Amino acid sequence: MAEQNILIQNGTLFREGKAVQEDILVKDGLIAAIGSSLSSDDAQIIPAQGKLVSYGLADVHVHFREPGYSYKETIASGSRAAARGGYTTVCTMPNLNPVPDTVATISVEKDIIDKDAVIEVRPYASITLKRQGRQLVDFPQLLPYAVGFSDDGSGVQTDAVMKEAMQKVAATDSIIAAHCEDNSLLFGGYIHKGAYAAAHGHKGICSESEWKQIARDIQLAEETGCHYHVCHISTKESVALIREAKQKGIHITCETAPHYLTLCDNDLQEDGRFKMNPPLRSEADKAALIEGILDGTIDCIATDHAPHSAEEKSRGLEKSAMGITGLETAFPVVYTHLVRTGILSLDKMMSLMCTNPRNIFRLGGRLATGEPADIAIFDLDTPYRINSQTFLSQGHSTPFDGWEVYGKCIQTIYHGQTVWKEK
């Protein structure tokens, strides 16, 4: 595709923590200039008065399901959904078939990415072979292909295996992104072990199943010096443990997701679109997560975009598959319910959804001259209703269906090319 020069005029940009009204000139796929009253004889003009112009969002936790489960999502459909949500970089989790646990198997995924992705897609390799929690992968061999290492979808149950993994990953200067779940504490649960579960006869997942494994891993990270990133934290105890670990100087980062910041088990309905892992926790847990993003304990907001087929999500809370679709709702949900309500500043939100994930996972990219022209433009002022049937993702299951929100992404540019534009 031929390169196109673009001039984005009079957008609201966040530069060094300040909102400024400036132009962005894009040439040859790069940001050529940022400033006031820029001009170009051969550029396509994009008027952005009153619109937020951001560097592309980054999500370090998505499931694109391919190879192996393309009936749920593909690299093509998932990356288009990401572009529609304002994302230009995402990191894909390894619960695939084949599992990306060798150079040969991760190359299967990489080949599809190279062919079909409309944005940057960076895959994780697994921590253990076939994600079975027993035999470690060859970390140095996989390092050039992987953004980090994760057995997401399941926690590494054996202390010795996790310690050895951390030692080896520390030696490669990479990162372990851990799904923390102690299987011995699950007891067949599928929603939070709280008031709703008790009132409606559901089996609950206790908070300890998450935070107990985080406590173990924090100790191992301290011993090994490994950069340890905790995926999708959902409990108040997890926040407290990570806060304390950071204060001790342990190399730990973490993420939570929009649904844990805006919903709790009081909001549950007998519908598979409210089922994910970890589950929606209590009101107190939600409050602790919000405090964690405000005080810097939580570094990133990631979607854990986890699409399934309509049939898999139609079986109610007990029987439905765990996971919801998130890329096309994340920015507006967080903006509407945390920024417009005054809980969170817009600058802080952009750090959580763009700057921090890019810095932590060395994804590159920022709103500066010479950088790749990966840019998202958002309308912050026009309300609309989330309609899951219009999603570009193959997954349509979301607890946010029908919500009135602000912050629709109206255009996404990747390497100087428009990959999403609202009609």
XYZ file of C-alpha atoms in Angstrom:
423
model
C 0.000 0.000 0.000
C 1.361 3.400 -0.988
C 2.400 5.729 1.788
C 0.098 8.700 2.297
C 0.944 12.029 3.879
C -1.563 13.086 6.526
C -2.069 16.340 8.414
C -4.145 16.038 11.577
C -5.211 19.571 12.463
C -6.060 21.156 15.820
C -6.377 17.991 17.866
C -6.057 17.839 21.644
C -2.784 16.056 22.454
C -1.267 15.070 25.772
C 2.386 16.066 25.690
C 4.485 15.744 28.840
C 1.344 15.483 30.917
C -0.304 18.594 29.488
C -3.235 18.910 27.108
C -2.289 21.070 24.119
C -3.947 21.861 20.800
C -1.540 21.016 18.012
C -1.206 19.549 14.531
C 0.522 16.298 13.565
C 2.098 15.851 10.144
C 2.613 12.274 8.971
C 5.028 11.480 6.154
C 6.311 8.129 4.928
C 4.644 6.315 7.800
C 6.352 8.428 10.472
C 5.413 11.430 12.594
C 7.242 14.167 10.678
C 6.254 17.151 12.817
C 4.107 18.176 15.773
C 3.277 21.836 16.295
C 0.939 24.712 15.623
C -0.244 25.820 12.166
C 1.593 23.094 10.264
C 1.054 22.883 6.520
C 1.638 20.476 3.665
C 0.868 20.721 -0.033
C 0.221 17.031 -0.558
C -1.294 15.781 2.699
C -4.749 14.459 3.394
C -6.302 16.817 5.969
C -7.998 15.317 9.021
C -9.810 18.005 11.054
C -9.554 17.081 14.742
C -10.848 20.174 16.524
C -12.279 19.099 19.877
C -11.044 15.531 19.446
C -8.457 13.672 21.540
C -5.468 12.657 19.419
C -3.388 9.953 21.100
C -0.556 7.661 20.284
C -2.132 4.264 19.590
C -3.300 2.399 22.681
C -1.419 -0.737 23.750
C -3.005 -3.846 25.265
C -0.628 -6.380 26.805
C -3.283 -9.075 27.291
C -5.484 -10.277 24.435
C -6.609 -13.627 23.041
C -6.861 -13.821 19.252
C -7.426 -17.610 19.306
C -5.465 -18.356 16.137
C -3.969 -20.848 15.458
C -6.276 -23.514 16.795
C -9.565 -21.825 17.649
C -10.361 -19.551 14.722
C -14.106 -20.137 15.151
C -13.787 -17.862 18.220
C -11.485 -15.184 16.722
C -8.744 -14.816 14.135
C -5.698 -12.604 13.909
C -7.526 -10.694 11.171
C -10.776 -10.147 13.084
C -9.065 -9.511 16.413
C -6.650 -6.954 14.996
C -9.495 -5.137 13.215
C -11.423 -5.032 16.502
C -8.328 -3.646 18.211
C -7.959 -0.946 15.560
C -11.606 0.009 16.030
C -10.924 0.405 19.744
C -7.948 2.718 19.157
C -5.230 0.097 19.702
C -2.184 -0.115 17.447
C -0.210 -2.647 19.501
C -1.481 -5.766 21.285
C 0.188 -8.779 22.893
C -1.418 -12.169 22.308
C -1.615 -14.891 24.922
C -0.358 -18.437 24.264
C -3.379 -20.665 24.978
C -3.438 -21.740 21.334
C -3.042 -24.917 19.322
C -0.193 -25.404 18.778
C 1.012 -23.694 21.932
C 3.827 -21.251 21.040
C 6.411 -23.151 23.085
C 9.154 -23.640 20.465
C 10.521 -21.572 17.601
C 8.596 -23.804 15.188
C 5.239 -23.377 16.932
C 5.517 -19.643 17.627
C 6.455 -19.222 13.961
C 3.060 -20.649 12.994
C 1.415 -17.758 14.832
C 3.951 -15.214 13.549
C 3.285 -16.232 9.934
C -0.450 -15.580 10.380
C 0.291 -12.244 12.049
C 2.549 -11.178 9.197
C -0.157 -12.084 6.682
C -3.364 -10.919 8.362
C -2.800 -8.366 11.174
C -3.711 -4.733 10.478
C -1.829 -3.478 13.567
C 1.225 -4.636 15.516
C 0.599 -8.005 17.182
C 3.288 -9.270 19.556
C 2.913 -12.869 20.770
C 3.835 -14.304 24.145
C 5.583 -17.647 24.282
C 4.520 -20.082 26.983
C 6.491 -20.659 30.187
C 6.138 -24.429 30.013
C 5.813 -26.913 27.171
C 2.180 -27.167 26.058
C 1.316 -24.931 29.049
C 1.234 -28.054 31.212
C 3.219 -26.513 34.070
C 5.960 -29.120 34.106
C 8.835 -28.758 31.636
C 10.213 -25.312 30.855
C 10.562 -23.923 27.344
C 13.904 -22.875 25.887
C 13.742 -19.205 26.884
C 16.837 -17.930 25.019
C 15.702 -19.538 21.757
C 12.217 -18.046 22.012
C 13.328 -14.618 23.190
C 13.692 -13.029 19.700
C 10.115 -14.017 18.848
C 8.279 -13.338 22.123
C 7.211 -10.175 23.937
C 7.399 -12.170 27.173
C 6.499 -15.529 28.686
C 3.134 -16.616 30.082
C 1.086 -19.754 30.698
C -2.034 -17.585 30.715
C -5.225 -19.511 31.209
C -3.627 -21.421 34.053
C -1.225 -20.711 36.872
C 2.098 -22.510 37.261
C 1.235 -24.741 40.205
C 4.673 -26.005 41.241
C 6.903 -23.650 43.208
C 10.135 -25.179 41.918
C 9.040 -24.877 38.273
C 8.137 -21.217 38.703
C 11.374 -20.441 40.525
C 13.476 -22.030 37.794
C 11.440 -20.208 35.148
C 12.064 -16.887 36.882
C 15.782 -17.592 37.166
C 16.042 -18.342 33.468
C 13.855 -15.447 32.354
C 15.849 -13.067 34.564
C 18.991 -14.226 32.754
C 17.402 -13.290 29.408
C 16.229 -9.877 30.704
C 12.683 -10.680 29.638
C 9.412 -10.764 31.575
C 7.066 -13.359 33.048
C 3.393 -12.396 32.803
C 1.649 -14.678 35.256
C -1.928 -15.888 35.420
C -2.156 -16.410 39.183
C -4.527 -19.151 40.228
C -4.043 -21.880 42.814
C -5.981 -24.838 41.447
C -6.177 -26.474 44.891
C -8.473 -23.648 46.028
C -10.966 -23.620 43.130
C -13.369 -26.395 44.248
C -15.337 -26.218 40.997
C -16.140 -22.524 41.397
C -17.025 -20.337 38.442
C -18.059 -16.939 39.882
C -16.796 -14.983 42.904
C -17.405 -16.602 46.270
C -19.553 -13.792 47.590
C -23.110 -12.697 48.295
C -24.456 -13.361 44.801
C -23.068 -16.896 44.692
C -24.520 -17.670 48.106
C -27.923 -16.197 47.265
C -28.257 -17.974 43.923
C -26.716 -21.354 44.717
C -23.577 -20.950 42.597
C -20.155 -22.407 43.373
C -17.730 -19.631 44.220
C -14.065 -18.939 43.478
C -12.386 -17.602 46.601
C -10.104 -14.573 46.438
C -7.300 -16.583 48.025
C -6.975 -18.677 44.845
C -5.574 -15.538 43.203
C -3.662 -13.717 45.903
C -2.024 -16.779 47.450
C -0.168 -17.525 44.233
C 0.778 -13.859 43.840
C 2.281 -13.974 47.355
C 4.316 -17.044 46.379
C 5.509 -15.455 43.151
C 6.481 -12.193 44.827
C 8.823 -14.122 47.091
C 10.295 -15.943 44.081
C 10.686 -12.682 42.152
C 12.553 -11.201 45.110
C 14.873 -14.209 45.225
C 15.532 -14.334 41.469
C 15.392 -10.677 40.400
C 12.992 -11.583 37.604
C 10.680 -8.933 36.153
C 7.346 -10.339 37.262
C 4.113 -8.995 35.745
C 0.798 -10.059 37.282
C -2.081 -10.478 34.857
C -5.691 -9.335 35.442
C -5.640 -8.754 39.210
C -9.108 -8.675 40.759
C -8.848 -8.725 44.567
C -8.058 -6.216 47.286
C -5.470 -8.593 48.749
C -3.650 -8.723 45.405
C -3.444 -4.936 45.346
C -2.067 -4.828 48.886
C 0.548 -7.509 48.183
C 1.772 -5.798 45.012
C 1.861 -2.404 46.702
C 4.024 -3.794 49.497
C 6.303 -5.597 47.009
C 6.852 -2.387 45.061
C 7.699 -0.548 48.252
C 10.349 -3.207 48.921
C 11.873 -2.617 45.488
C 10.858 -5.945 43.955
C 10.662 -5.802 40.142
C 6.911 -6.241 39.822
C 4.277 -4.723 37.558
C 0.622 -5.575 37.085
C -2.577 -4.981 35.165
C -6.296 -5.023 35.793
C -9.175 -4.846 33.329
C -12.031 -2.385 32.693
C -14.681 -4.809 33.962
C -13.012 -5.136 37.382
C -12.927 -1.334 37.710
C -16.565 -0.749 36.733
C -18.470 -3.880 37.817
C -18.676 -6.182 40.841
C -20.639 -9.246 41.870
C -23.609 -7.023 42.760
C -23.978 -6.500 39.005
C -24.080 -10.180 38.073
C -26.922 -11.556 35.981
C -27.734 -15.141 35.028
C -26.005 -14.656 31.701
C -22.696 -15.906 30.290
C -21.658 -12.378 29.331
C -20.912 -11.768 33.022
C -18.567 -14.757 33.295
C -14.806 -14.385 33.080
C -11.690 -15.552 34.931
C -10.884 -14.068 37.388
C -14.541 -13.410 38.166
C -16.165 -10.103 39.033
C -15.344 -9.648 42.716
C -16.934 -7.629 45.537
C -17.598 -3.916 45.782
C -14.668 -3.685 48.228
C -12.368 -5.348 45.708
C -13.447 -2.908 42.995
C -12.753 0.033 45.317
C -9.284 -1.344 46.125
C -8.487 -1.721 42.418
C -9.481 1.879 41.760
C -7.269 2.993 44.651
C -4.502 0.872 43.141
C -4.647 2.652 39.798
C -4.735 6.027 41.524
C -1.668 5.414 43.694
C 0.405 3.706 40.994
C 0.240 0.164 42.351
C -1.521 -0.941 39.169
C 0.492 -0.071 36.066
C -1.770 -0.993 33.155
C -5.367 -1.424 32.124
C -5.514 -4.416 29.775
C -8.680 -5.905 28.320
C -8.106 -9.665 28.610
C -10.085 -9.711 25.345
C -11.258 -13.348 25.292
C -13.870 -14.037 22.620
C -15.915 -17.229 22.373
C -18.652 -18.404 20.046
C -22.233 -17.350 20.738
C -23.115 -20.937 21.661
C -20.279 -21.183 24.185
C -21.522 -18.021 25.915
C -25.230 -18.954 25.864
C -25.181 -21.497 28.708
C -25.657 -19.198 31.710
C -23.220 -18.473 34.528
C -22.482 -22.071 35.413
C -21.955 -23.614 31.986
C -20.724 -20.793 29.735
C -17.090 -20.468 28.731
C -15.065 -17.956 30.730
C -14.112 -14.776 28.918
C -15.580 -11.642 27.364
C -14.829 -9.420 24.404
C -13.124 -6.169 25.384
C -11.126 -4.304 22.748
C -13.998 -2.286 21.285
C -15.377 -1.164 24.653
C -12.305 -0.569 26.847
C -11.541 3.071 26.119
C -15.142 4.357 26.247
C -16.020 2.355 29.364
C -12.974 3.570 31.297
C -13.321 7.130 30.021
C -17.036 7.345 30.796
C -17.042 5.700 34.208
C -13.708 6.810 35.632
C -12.637 9.995 33.846
C -15.955 11.771 33.236
C -16.948 10.985 36.832
C -13.794 12.681 38.130
C -12.219 9.567 39.650
C -9.304 9.485 37.191
C -7.606 12.144 35.108
C -7.506 11.650 31.348
C -3.726 11.931 31.443
C -3.574 9.101 34.010
C -5.908 6.994 31.898
C -3.638 7.443 28.869
C -0.657 6.364 30.979
C -2.483 3.182 32.003
C -3.673 2.321 28.490
C -0.831 3.605 26.319
C 2.393 4.876 27.895
C 2.921 2.383 30.729
C 2.265 -0.820 28.765
C 4.554 0.417 25.994
C 7.327 1.211 28.460
C 6.993 -1.923 30.615
C 6.938 -4.351 27.693
C 9.373 -2.354 25.531
C 6.826 -1.992 22.770
C 8.164 1.365 21.617
C 6.211 4.282 20.278
C 5.289 7.695 21.595
C 3.823 10.937 20.331
C 7.063 12.463 19.037
C 8.729 13.289 15.734
C 10.491 10.372 14.084
C 8.232 7.774 15.726
C 5.976 5.429 13.721
C 2.697 7.167 12.918
C 0.465 5.003 15.109
C -2.327 7.367 16.105
C -5.882 7.124 17.428
C -8.488 9.892 17.340
C -11.345 9.850 19.865
C -14.616 11.771 20.095
C -15.008 12.460 23.810
C -18.209 14.504 23.593
C -20.787 12.482 21.639
C -22.640 9.774 23.573
C -23.530 6.451 21.974
C -24.762 3.030 23.071
C -22.552 -0.033 22.953
C -24.061 -2.536 20.547
C -22.243 -5.864 20.584
C -23.845 -6.913 17.307
C -21.791 -4.278 15.487
C -18.443 -5.531 16.850
C -15.707 -6.368 14.392
C -14.554 -9.083 16.787
C -16.089 -12.495 16.183
C -16.956 -12.504 19.892
C -20.038 -10.514 20.907
C -20.282 -11.325 24.605
C -19.869 -8.268 26.832
C -21.435 -7.116 30.108
C -21.378 -3.582 28.703
C -23.965 -4.203 25.976
C -26.431 -1.322 25.877
C -24.376 1.015 28.081
C -24.365 4.679 27.083
C -20.750 5.809 26.840
C -18.492 8.553 25.538
C -15.104 8.200 23.867
C -15.718 6.495 20.529
C -12.597 5.959 18.438
C -13.330 7.604 15.088
C -10.044 6.890 13.294
C -6.971 4.736 13.842
C -3.756 5.112 11.861
C -1.046 2.458 11.881
C 2.333 3.239 10.323
C 0.722 6.091 8.404
C -2.190 4.051 7.028
C -5.804 4.359 8.180
C -6.833 0.957 9.546
C -10.123 2.080 11.097
C -12.435 4.979 10.335
C -15.920 5.563 11.684
C -18.374 5.962 8.814
